[in-house]
PDB file of C-alpha atoms and ligand atoms in Angstrom:
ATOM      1  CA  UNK T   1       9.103  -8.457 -20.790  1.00 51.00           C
ATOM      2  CA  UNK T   2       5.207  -9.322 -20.547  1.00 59.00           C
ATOM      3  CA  UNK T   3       2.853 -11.224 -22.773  1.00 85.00           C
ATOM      4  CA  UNK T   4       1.532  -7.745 -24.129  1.00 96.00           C
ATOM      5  CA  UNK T   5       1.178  -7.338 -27.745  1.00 96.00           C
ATOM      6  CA  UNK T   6      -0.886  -4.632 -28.506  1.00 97.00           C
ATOM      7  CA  UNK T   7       0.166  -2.005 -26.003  1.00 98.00           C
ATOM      8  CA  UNK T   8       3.329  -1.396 -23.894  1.00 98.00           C
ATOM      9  CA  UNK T   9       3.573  -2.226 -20.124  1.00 98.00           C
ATOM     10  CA  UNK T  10       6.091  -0.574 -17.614  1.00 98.00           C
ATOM     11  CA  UNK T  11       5.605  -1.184 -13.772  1.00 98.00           C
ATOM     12  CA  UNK T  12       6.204   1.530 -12.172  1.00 98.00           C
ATOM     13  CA  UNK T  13       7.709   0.098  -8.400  1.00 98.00           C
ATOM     14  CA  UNK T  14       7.637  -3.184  -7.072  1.00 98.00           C
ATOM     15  CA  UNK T  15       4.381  -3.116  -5.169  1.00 98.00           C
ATOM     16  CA  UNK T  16       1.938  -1.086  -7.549  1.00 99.00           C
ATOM     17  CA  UNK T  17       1.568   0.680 -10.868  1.00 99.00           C
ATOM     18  CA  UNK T  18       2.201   0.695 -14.602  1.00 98.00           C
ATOM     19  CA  UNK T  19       2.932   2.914 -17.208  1.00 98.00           C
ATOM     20  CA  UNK T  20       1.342   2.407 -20.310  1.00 98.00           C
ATOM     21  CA  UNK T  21       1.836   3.063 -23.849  1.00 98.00           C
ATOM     22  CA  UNK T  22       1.433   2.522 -27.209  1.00 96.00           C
ATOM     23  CA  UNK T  23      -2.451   2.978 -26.787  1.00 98.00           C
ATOM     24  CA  UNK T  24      -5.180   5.882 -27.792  1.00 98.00           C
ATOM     25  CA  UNK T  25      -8.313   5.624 -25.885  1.00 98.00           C
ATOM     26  CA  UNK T  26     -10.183   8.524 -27.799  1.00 98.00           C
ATOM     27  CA  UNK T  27     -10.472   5.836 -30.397  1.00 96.00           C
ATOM     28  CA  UNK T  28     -12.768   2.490 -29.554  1.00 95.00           C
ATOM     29  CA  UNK T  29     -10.469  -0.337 -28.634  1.00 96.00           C
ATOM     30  CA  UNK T  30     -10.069  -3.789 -30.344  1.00 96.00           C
ATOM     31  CA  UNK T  31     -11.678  -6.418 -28.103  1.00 96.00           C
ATOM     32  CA  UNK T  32      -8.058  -7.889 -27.924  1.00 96.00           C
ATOM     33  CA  UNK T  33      -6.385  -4.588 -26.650  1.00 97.00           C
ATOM     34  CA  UNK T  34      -8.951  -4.019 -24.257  1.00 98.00           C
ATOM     35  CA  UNK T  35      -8.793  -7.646 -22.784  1.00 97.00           C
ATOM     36  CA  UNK T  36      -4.850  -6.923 -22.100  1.00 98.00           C
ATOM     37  CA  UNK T  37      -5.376  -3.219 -20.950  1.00 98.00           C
ATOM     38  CA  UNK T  38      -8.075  -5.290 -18.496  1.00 98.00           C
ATOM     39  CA  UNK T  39      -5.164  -7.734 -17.601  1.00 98.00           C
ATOM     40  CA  UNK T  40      -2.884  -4.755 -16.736  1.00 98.00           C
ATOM     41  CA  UNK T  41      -5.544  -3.381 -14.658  1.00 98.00           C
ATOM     42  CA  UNK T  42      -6.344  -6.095 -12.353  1.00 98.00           C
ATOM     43  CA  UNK T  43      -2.112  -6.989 -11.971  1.00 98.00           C
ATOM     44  CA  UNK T  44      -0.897  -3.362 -11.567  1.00 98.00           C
ATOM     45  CA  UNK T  45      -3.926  -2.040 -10.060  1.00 99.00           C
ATOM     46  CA  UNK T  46      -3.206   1.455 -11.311  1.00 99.00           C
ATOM     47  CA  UNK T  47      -2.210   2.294 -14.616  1.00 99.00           C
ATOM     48  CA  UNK T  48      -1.272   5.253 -16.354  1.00 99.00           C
ATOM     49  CA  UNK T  49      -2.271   5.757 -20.084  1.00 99.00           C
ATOM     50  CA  UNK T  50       0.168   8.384 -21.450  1.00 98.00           C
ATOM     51  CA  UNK T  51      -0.159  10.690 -23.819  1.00 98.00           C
ATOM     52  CA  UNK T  52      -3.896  10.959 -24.402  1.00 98.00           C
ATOM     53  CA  UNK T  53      -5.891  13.581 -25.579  1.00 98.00           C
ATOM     54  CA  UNK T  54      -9.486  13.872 -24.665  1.00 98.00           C
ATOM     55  CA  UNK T  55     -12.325  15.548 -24.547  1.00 98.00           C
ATOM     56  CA  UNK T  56     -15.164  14.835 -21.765  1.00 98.00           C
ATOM     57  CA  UNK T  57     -17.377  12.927 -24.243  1.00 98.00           C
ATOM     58  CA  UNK T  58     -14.041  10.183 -25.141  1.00 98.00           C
ATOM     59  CA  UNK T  59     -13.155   9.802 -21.416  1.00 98.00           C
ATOM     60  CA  UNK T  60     -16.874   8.886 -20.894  1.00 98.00           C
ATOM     61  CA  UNK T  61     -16.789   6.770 -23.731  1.00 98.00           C
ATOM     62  CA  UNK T  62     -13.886   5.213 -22.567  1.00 98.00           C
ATOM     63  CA  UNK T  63     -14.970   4.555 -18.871  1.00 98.00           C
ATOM     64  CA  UNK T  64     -18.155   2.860 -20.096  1.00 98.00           C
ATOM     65  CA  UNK T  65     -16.118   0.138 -21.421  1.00 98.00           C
ATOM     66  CA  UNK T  66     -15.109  -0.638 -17.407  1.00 98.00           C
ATOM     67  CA  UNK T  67     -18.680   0.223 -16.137  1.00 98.00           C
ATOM     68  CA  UNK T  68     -21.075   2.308 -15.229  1.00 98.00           C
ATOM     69  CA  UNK T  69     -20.042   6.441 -14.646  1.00 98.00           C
ATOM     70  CA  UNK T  70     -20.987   7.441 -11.326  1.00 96.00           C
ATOM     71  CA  UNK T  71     -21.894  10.792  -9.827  1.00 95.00           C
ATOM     72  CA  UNK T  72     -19.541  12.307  -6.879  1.00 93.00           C
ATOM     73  CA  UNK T  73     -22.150  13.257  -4.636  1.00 92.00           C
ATOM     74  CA  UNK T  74     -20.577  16.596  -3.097  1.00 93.00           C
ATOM     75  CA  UNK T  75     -19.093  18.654  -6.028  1.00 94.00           C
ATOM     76  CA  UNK T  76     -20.925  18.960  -8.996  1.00 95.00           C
ATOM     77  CA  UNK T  77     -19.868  18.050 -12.760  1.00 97.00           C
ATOM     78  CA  UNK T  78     -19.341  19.537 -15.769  1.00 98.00           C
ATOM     79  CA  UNK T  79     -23.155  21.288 -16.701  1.00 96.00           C
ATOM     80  CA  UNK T  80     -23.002  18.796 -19.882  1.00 97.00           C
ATOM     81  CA  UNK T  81     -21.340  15.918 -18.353  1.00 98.00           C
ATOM     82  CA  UNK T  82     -22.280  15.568 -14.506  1.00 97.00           C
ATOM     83  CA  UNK T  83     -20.272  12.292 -14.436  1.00 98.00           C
ATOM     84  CA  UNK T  84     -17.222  14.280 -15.208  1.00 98.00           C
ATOM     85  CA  UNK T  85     -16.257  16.381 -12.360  1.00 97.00           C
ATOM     86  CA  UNK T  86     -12.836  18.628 -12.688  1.00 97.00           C
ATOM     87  CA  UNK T  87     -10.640  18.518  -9.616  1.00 98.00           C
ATOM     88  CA  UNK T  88      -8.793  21.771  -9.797  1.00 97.00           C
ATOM     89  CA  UNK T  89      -6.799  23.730  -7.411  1.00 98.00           C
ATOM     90  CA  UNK T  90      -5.976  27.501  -8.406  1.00 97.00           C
ATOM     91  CA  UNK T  91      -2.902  28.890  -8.243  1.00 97.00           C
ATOM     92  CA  UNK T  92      -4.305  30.902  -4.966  1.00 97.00           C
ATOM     93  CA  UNK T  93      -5.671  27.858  -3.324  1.00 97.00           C
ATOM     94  CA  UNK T  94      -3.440  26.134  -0.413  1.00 96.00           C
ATOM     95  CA  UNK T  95      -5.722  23.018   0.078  1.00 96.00           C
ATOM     96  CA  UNK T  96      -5.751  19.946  -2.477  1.00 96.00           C
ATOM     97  CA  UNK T  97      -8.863  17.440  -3.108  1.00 95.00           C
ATOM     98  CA  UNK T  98      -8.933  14.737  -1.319  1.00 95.00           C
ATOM     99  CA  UNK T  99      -5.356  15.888   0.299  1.00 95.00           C
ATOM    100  CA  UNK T 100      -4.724  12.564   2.399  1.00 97.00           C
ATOM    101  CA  UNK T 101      -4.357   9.064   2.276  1.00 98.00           C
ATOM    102  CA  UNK T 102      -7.808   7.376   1.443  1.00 98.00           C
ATOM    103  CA  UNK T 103      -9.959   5.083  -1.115  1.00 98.00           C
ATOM    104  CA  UNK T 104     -12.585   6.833  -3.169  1.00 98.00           C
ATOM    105  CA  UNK T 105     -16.235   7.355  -1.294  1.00 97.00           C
ATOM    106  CA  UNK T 106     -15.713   3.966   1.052  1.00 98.00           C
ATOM    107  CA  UNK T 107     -18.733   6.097   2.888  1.00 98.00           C
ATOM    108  CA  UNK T 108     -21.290   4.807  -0.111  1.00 98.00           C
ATOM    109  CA  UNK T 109     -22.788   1.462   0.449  1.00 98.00           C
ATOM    110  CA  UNK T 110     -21.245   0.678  -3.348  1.00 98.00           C
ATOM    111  CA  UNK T 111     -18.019   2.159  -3.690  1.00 98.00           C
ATOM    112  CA  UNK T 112     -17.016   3.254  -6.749  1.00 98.00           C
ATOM    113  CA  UNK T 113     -14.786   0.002  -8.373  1.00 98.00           C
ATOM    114  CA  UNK T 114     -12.446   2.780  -9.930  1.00 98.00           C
ATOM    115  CA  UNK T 115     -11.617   6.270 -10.478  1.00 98.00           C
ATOM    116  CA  UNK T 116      -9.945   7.855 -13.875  1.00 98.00           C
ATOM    117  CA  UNK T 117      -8.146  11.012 -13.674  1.00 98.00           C
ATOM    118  CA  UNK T 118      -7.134  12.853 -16.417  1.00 99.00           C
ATOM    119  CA  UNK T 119      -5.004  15.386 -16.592  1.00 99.00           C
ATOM    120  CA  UNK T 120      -5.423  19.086 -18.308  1.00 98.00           C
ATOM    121  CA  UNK T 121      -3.424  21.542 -16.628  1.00 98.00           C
ATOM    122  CA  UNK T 122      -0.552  20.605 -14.290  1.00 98.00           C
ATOM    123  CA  UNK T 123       2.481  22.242 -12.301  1.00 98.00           C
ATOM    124  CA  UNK T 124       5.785  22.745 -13.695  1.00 98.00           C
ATOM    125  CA  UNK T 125       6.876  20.221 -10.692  1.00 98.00           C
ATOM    126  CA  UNK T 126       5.120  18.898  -7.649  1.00 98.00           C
ATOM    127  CA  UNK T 127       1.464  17.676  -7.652  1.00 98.00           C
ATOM    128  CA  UNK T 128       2.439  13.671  -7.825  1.00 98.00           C
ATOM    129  CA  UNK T 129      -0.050  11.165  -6.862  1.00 98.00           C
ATOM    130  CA  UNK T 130       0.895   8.197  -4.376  1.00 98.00           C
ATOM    131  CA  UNK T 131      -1.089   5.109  -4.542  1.00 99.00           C
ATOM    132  CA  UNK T 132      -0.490   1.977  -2.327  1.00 99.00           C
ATOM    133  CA  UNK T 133      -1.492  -1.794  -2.717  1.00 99.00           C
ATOM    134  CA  UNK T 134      -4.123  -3.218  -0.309  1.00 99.00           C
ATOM    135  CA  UNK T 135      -3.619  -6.730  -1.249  1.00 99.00           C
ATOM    136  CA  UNK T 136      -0.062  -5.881   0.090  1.00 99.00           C
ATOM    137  CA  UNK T 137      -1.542  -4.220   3.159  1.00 99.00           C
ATOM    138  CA  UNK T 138      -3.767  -7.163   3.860  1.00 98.00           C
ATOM    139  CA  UNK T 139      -1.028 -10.121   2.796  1.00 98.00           C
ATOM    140  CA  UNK T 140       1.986  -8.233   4.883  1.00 98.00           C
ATOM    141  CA  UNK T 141      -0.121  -8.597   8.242  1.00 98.00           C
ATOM    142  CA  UNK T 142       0.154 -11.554  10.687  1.00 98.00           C
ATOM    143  CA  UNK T 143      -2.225 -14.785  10.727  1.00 98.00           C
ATOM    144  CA  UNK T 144      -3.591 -13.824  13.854  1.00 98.00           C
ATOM    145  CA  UNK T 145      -4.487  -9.962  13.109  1.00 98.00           C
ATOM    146  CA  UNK T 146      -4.966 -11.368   9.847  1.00 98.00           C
ATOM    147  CA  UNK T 147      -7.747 -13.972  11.272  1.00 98.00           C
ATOM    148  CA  UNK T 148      -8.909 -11.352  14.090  1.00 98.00           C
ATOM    149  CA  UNK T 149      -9.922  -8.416  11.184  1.00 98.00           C
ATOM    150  CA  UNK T 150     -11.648 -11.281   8.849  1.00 98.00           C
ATOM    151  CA  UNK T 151     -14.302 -11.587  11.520  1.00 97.00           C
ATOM    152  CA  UNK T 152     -15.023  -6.962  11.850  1.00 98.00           C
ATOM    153  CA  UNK T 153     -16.717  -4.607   9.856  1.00 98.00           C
ATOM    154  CA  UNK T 154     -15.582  -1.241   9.638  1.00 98.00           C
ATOM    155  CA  UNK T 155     -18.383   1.735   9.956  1.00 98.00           C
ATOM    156  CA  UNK T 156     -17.188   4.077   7.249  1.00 98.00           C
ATOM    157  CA  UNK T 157     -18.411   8.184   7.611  1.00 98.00           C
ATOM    158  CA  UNK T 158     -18.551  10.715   5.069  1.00 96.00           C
ATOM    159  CA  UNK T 159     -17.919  13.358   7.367  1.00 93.00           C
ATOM    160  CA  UNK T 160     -14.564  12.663   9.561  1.00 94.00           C
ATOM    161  CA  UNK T 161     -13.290  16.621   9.431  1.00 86.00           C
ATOM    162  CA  UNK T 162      -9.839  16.444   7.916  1.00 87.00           C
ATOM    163  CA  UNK T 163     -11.528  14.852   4.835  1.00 90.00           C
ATOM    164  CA  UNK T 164     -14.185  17.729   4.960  1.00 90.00           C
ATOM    165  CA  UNK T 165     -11.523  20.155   5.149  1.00 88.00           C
ATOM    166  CA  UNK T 166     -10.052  18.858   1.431  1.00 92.00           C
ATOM    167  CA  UNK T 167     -13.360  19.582  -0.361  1.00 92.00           C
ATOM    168  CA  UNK T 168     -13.827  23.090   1.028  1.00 90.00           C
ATOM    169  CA  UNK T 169     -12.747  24.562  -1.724  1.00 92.00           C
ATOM    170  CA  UNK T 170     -14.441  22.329  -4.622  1.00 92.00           C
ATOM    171  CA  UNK T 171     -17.682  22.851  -2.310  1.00 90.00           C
ATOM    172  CA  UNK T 172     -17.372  26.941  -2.843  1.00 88.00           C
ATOM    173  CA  UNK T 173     -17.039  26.859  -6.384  1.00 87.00           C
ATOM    174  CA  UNK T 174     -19.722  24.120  -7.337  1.00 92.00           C
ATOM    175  CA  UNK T 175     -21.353  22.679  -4.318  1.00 92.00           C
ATOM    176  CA  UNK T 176     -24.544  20.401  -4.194  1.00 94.00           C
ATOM    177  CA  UNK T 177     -27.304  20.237  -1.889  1.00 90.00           C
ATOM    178  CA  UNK T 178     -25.887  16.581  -0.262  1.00 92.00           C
ATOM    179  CA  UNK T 179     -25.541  17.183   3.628  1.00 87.00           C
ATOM    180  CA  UNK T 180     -21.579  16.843   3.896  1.00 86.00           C
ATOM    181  CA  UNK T 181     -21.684  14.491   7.425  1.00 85.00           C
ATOM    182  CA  UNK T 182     -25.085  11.869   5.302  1.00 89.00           C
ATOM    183  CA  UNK T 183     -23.562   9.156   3.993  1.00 95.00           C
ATOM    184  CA  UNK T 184     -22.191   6.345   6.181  1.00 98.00           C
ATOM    185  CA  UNK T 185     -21.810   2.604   4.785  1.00 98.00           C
ATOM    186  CA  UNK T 186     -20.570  -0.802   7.060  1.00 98.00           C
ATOM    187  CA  UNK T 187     -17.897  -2.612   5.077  1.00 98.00           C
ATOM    188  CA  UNK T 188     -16.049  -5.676   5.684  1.00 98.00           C
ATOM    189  CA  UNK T 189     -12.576  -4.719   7.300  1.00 98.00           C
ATOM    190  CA  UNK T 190     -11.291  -7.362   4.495  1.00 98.00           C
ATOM    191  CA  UNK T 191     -12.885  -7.745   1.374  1.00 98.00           C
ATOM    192  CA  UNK T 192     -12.403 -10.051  -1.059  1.00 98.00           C
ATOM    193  CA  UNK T 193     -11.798  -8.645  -5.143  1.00 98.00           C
ATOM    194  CA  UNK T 194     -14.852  -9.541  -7.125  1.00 98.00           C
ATOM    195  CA  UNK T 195     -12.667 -10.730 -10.225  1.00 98.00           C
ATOM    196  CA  UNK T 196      -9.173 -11.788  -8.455  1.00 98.00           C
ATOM    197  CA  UNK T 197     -10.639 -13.250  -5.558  1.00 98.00           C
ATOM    198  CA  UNK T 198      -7.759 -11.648  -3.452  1.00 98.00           C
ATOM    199  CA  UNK T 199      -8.247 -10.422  -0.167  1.00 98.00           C
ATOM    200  CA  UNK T 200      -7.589  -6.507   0.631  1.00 98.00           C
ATOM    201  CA  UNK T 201      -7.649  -4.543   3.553  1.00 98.00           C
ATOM    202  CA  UNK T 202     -10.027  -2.143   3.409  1.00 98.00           C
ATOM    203  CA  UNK T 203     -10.402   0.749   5.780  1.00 98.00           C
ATOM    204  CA  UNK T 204      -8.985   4.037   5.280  1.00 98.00           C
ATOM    205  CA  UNK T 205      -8.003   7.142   7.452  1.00 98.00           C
ATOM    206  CA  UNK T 206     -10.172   9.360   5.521  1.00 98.00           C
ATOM    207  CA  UNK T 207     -13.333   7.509   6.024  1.00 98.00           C
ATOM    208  CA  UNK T 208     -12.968   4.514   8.602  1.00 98.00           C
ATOM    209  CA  UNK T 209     -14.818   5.951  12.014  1.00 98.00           C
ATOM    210  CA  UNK T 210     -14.721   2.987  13.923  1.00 98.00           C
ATOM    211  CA  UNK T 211     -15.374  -1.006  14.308  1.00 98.00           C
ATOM    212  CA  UNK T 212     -18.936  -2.013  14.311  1.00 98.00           C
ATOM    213  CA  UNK T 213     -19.870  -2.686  17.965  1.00 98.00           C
ATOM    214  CA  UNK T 214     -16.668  -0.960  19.430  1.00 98.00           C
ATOM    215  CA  UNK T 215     -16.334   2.263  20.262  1.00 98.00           C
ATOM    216  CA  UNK T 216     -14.696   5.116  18.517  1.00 97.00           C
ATOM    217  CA  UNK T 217     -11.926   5.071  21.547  1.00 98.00           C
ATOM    218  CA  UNK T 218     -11.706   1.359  21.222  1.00 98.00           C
ATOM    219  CA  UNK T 219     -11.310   1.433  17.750  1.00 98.00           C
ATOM    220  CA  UNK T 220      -8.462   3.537  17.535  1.00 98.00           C
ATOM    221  CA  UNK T 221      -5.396   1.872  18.605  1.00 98.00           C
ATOM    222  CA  UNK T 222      -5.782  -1.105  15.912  1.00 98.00           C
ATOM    223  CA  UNK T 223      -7.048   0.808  13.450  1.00 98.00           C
ATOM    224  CA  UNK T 224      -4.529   3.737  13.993  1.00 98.00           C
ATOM    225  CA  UNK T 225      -1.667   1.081  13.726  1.00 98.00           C
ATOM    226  CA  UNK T 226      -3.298  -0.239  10.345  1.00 98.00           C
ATOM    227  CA  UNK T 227      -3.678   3.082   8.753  1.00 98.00           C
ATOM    228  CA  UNK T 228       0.289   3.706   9.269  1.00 98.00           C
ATOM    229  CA  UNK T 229       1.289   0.117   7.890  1.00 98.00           C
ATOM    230  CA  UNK T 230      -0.968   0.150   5.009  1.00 98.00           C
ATOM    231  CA  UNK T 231       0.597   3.027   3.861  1.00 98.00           C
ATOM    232  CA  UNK T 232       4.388   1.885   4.327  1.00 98.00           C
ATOM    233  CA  UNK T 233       7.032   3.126   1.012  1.00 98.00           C
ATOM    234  CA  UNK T 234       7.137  -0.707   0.159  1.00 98.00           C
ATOM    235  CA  UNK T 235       3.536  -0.899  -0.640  1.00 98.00           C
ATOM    236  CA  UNK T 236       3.367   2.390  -2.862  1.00 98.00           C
ATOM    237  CA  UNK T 237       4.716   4.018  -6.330  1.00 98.00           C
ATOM    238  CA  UNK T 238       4.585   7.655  -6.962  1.00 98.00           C
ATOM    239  CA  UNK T 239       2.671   8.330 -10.130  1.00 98.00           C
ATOM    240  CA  UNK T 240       4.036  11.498 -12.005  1.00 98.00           C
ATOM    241  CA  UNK T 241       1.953  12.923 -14.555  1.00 98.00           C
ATOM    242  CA  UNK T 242       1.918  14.620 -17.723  1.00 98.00           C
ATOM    243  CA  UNK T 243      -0.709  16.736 -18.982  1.00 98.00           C
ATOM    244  CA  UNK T 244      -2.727  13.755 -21.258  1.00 98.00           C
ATOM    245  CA  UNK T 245      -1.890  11.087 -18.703  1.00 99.00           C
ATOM    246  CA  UNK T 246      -4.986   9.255 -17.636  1.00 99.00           C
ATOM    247  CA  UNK T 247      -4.538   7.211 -14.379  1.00 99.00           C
ATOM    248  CA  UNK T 248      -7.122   4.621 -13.678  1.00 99.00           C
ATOM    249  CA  UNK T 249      -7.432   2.652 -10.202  1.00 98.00           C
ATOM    250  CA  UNK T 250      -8.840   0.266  -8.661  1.00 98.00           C
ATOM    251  CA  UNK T 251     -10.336   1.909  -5.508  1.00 98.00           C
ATOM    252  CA  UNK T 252     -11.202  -1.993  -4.516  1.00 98.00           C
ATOM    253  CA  UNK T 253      -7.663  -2.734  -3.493  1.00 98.00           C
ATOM    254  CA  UNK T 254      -5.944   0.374  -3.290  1.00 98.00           C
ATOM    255  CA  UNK T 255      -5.520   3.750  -1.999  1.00 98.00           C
ATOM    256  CA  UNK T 256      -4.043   6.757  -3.253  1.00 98.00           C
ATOM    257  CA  UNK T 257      -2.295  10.229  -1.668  1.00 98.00           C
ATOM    258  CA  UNK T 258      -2.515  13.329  -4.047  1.00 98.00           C
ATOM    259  CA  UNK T 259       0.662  15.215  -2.743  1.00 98.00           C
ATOM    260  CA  UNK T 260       0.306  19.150  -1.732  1.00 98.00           C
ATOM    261  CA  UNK T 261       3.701  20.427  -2.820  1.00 98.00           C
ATOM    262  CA  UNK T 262       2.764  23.054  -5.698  1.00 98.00           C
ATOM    263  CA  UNK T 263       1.733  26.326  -3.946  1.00 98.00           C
ATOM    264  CA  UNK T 264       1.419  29.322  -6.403  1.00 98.00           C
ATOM    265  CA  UNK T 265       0.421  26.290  -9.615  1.00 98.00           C
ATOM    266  CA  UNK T 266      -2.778  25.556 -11.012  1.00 98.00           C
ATOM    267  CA  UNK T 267      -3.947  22.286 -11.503  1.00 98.00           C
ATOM    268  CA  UNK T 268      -6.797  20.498 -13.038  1.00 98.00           C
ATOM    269  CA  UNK T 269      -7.877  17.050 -13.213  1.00 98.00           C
ATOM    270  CA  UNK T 270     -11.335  15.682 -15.258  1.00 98.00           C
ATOM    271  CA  UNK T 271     -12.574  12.807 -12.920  1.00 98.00           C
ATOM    272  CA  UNK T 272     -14.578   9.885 -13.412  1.00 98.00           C
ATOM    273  CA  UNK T 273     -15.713   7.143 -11.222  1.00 98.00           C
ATOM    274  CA  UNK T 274     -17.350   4.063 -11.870  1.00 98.00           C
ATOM    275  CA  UNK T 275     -20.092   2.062 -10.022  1.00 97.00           C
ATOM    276  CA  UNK T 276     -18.748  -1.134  -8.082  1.00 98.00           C
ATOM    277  CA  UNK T 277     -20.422  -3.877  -5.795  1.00 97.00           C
ATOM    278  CA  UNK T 278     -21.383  -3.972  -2.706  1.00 98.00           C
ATOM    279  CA  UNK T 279     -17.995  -4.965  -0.733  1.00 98.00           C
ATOM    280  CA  UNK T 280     -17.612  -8.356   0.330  1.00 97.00           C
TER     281      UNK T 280
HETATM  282  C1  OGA E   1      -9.607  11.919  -6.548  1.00 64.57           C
HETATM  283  C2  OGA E   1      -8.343  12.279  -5.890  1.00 64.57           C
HETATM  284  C3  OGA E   1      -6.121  12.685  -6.687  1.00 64.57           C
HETATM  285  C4  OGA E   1      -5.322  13.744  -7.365  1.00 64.57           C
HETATM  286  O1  OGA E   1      -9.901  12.537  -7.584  1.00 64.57           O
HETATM  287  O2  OGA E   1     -10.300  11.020  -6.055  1.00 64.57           O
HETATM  288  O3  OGA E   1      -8.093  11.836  -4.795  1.00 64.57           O
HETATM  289  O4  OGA E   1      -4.153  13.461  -7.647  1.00 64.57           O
HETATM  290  N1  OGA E   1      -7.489  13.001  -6.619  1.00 64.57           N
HETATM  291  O5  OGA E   1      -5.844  14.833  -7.628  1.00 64.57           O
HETATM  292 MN1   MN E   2      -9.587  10.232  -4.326  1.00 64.57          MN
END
């Protein structure tokens, strides 16, 4: 159906997503495969690799080819790999990581450009991922809100409470000495994708405070209304995984939802971010 030839391509909803096969990452990749894995990437802006199996060291390996590994600066890493950090909830946890819609760290002043999550341990059901397209977000609105949010910048916190409230338990078991409410970065409202040259919108309800020079109660009403239409069914896919799935997104244009529906389940995730630009 596409122009692949190395690896297999199946989109996973209209708006967003791929599965892919056909593909092991624990091995070094042919320029050639890489360029279309790349390709899929930047059209699908998630993809899932299934049916991996690695090891901190070859999902390290792997992210380099995409950029530089980041550190996540509130739960610590793996003592050997502190760019890896496992995102686990136990089986006697009720709250998820990062348990509401939002894009990865928009707080820093360079947000990661991606996030890989691999998966190690799952639920026997439950514990699906929802990601939504931002180009969509950003194309779907009118020329004049359209025109009106080209000219704001959005002040983006690291320490808006319901957020906070999803780490707790990742801070108990390995926390590190960054103040939880530090980091704060201005964004543009949209930014423009440093290799499609699409526009995105990009705020989230996890992060976004406010518009720069408006106040918090200003803010809200527009930004309220964008947080509930970026996030519409027709923007999303639902991203089911397998234990040796490896989901990689681009946290440029998208956002993502892990769901909370697996009480009584462990689950654990190896995560791995990569550095990105300064939005623009
Ligand atoms: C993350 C995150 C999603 C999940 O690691 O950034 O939001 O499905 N996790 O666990
Ligand atoms: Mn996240």
């Amino acid at each position: 159906m596409e122009k692949y030839k190395h690896i297999i391509v199946q989109p996973i909803s209209g708006s967003i997503g791929a599965d892919i096969y056909n593909l092991d990452i624990s091995q070094p990749l042919e320029k050639d495969v890489f360029k279309e894995l790349e390709d899929a990437f930047l059209k699908y802006l998630v993809i899932c690799i299934r049916d991996q199996k690695l090891e901190p060291s070859s999902q390290l390996n792997f992210a380099k080819l995409f950029g530089e590994p980041m550190i996540y600066p509130f739960v610590k890493g793996l003592p050997e790999y502190p760019q890896v950090t496992p995102v686990v909830k136990e089986k006697t946890e009720t709250i998820n990581f990062g348990g509401l819609w939002h894009s990865d760290t928009s707080y820093e002043k360079t947000p990661p450009l991606g996030t890989m999550l691999y998966a190690r341990e799952l639920p026997p059901y439950g514990g699906d991922t929802e990601f939504a397209n931002m180009y969509l977000a950003y194309e779907t609105l009118s020329t004049g809100l359209k025109n009106l949010l080209e000219e704001l910048v959005a002040v983006n916190i690291s320490g808006k409470g319901r957020v906070q409230n999803t780490r707790a338990p990742m801070r108990n078991s390995a926390p590190t000495d960054k103040d939880e409410a530090s980091f704060l970065a201005e964004h543009p409202v949209v930014r423009t994708h440093p290799k499609t040259g699409k526009k995105s919108l990009y705020i989230n309800t996890a992060h976004t405070s406010h518009f720069k020079g408006m106040s918090v109660e200003e803010s809200e009403p527009l930004l309220n209304y964008l947080f509930q239409h970026q996030i519409k069914p027709e923007l999303t896919c639902r991203v089911k995984w397998s234990v040796g799935t490896l989901t990689f997104w681009d946290n440029r244009c998208t956002q993502h939802n892990p769901l909370n529906d697996y009480h009584g389940f462990r689950r654990e995730m190896h995560r791995v971010t990569l550095k990105g630009d300064a939005p623009r």
